[in-house]
């Protein structure tokens, strides 16, 4: 079971717009939502599910709006929450920013969208690209008698329109990995994980079927390819776009799908592996008779020599009462950002295996300030093209279409910093 009604409320809890899908919950029940929310907030027991009698309120907050679904039954809560977040995504696609003003300015379109997004309490068409084919922001200009429902709405493949044609058939594949790392003051790695996404940009005619092959360890074991020559990767927490045939993946690990047109995220994954820090930072802080402080930072690229990290930013925390900054860097430039109490050392290009130094001198007031809290960690931002830290590879991309055209797949690999922090002593 799913939602009985959906409400969009302003920050004070006043309904801006609502849609009653099943009629089994009185629309006046929403008046109890805000008092309940405030009461739970005061008690420190706020939860995403609130109850009033037999009525359940499942809610999320976005910007200055509350999106609330009501139900009487024991509904599939994860389905309802997924629907509410998808509703936010669709509205944001239409109005750029989803807030009270955009709801008031686009009242008719919002109501039309609520009609198409859900039917009798069950999610229906939630793909914004498909919705934009027949719910337009110039809806009043449509000629009467000529409105049509796109075949995609009734198709098994609701995320792709039929009859697409391109002069040049191409697929662009981006494999993007973010490295999350936390190193303590002794140099020990406390947290290390890789979060990856595979994004596609598809310009293909017709209704092609795509098959993507990765160096997935489970696949290699199934097909007898596992061995010293074939490097494989064990993927965890894999999530797919709705276009992927999950039964096929469960059976033989083949990622088979009919893709949406244009940009979309095909899959995401996680790897909880011990990652060697790609950029290692060492820092020494010296205070001289409470009048000045010297900070020396050494950065070392611990990745392959043929790779280069671009747009590197190293954020070094400094005392909040420091002033009169002076810098000396072996490469790049450094600047003091007093509102954040950090020095940002920027290096445009950082080749693997290289070491660089930065020295910073600051004046300090004569009265020493008590350091109540510990020093914040050093943060690092970077991007390394043509490289994946996990070693994941696209082994093949097969494109099958009944007309038999030739298509070009292009693959790009990028490793970037996620939450990358090194604590200092």
PDB file of C-alpha atoms in Angstrom, residues 17 56 82 146 170 184 203-204 259 287 307 309 323 388 391 399 406 423:
ATOM      1  CA  UNK A  17      -1.344  22.591  -2.488  1.00  0.00           C
ATOM      2  CA  UNK A  56       0.179   8.293   9.751  1.00  0.00           C
ATOM      3  CA  UNK A  82      11.403   7.552  -2.239  1.00  0.00           C
ATOM      4  CA  UNK A 146      -4.130  17.521 -30.395  1.00  0.00           C
ATOM      5  CA  UNK A 170      27.805   7.891 -29.391  1.00  0.00           C
ATOM      6  CA  UNK A 184      44.967  10.533  12.800  1.00  0.00           C
ATOM      7  CA  UNK A 203      23.174   9.906 -28.020  1.00  0.00           C
ATOM      8  CA  UNK A 204      21.780   6.777 -29.696  1.00  0.00           C
ATOM      9  CA  UNK A 259      19.244   3.573 -21.626  1.00  0.00           C
ATOM     10  CA  UNK A 287      55.421  28.969  18.209  1.00  0.00           C
ATOM     11  CA  UNK A 307      49.384  10.520 -13.356  1.00  0.00           C
ATOM     12  CA  UNK A 309      46.502  15.626  -9.799  1.00  0.00           C
ATOM     13  CA  UNK A 323      47.736  38.078  11.698  1.00  0.00           C
ATOM     14  CA  UNK A 388      40.768   5.029 -10.695  1.00  0.00           C
ATOM     15  CA  UNK A 391      41.380  -0.258 -10.431  1.00  0.00           C
ATOM     16  CA  UNK A 399      25.465  -1.662 -28.356  1.00  0.00           C
ATOM     17  CA  UNK A 406      27.829   1.337 -35.549  1.00  0.00           C
ATOM     18  CA  UNK A 423      44.682  15.357  11.630  1.00  0.00           C
TER      19      UNK A 423
END
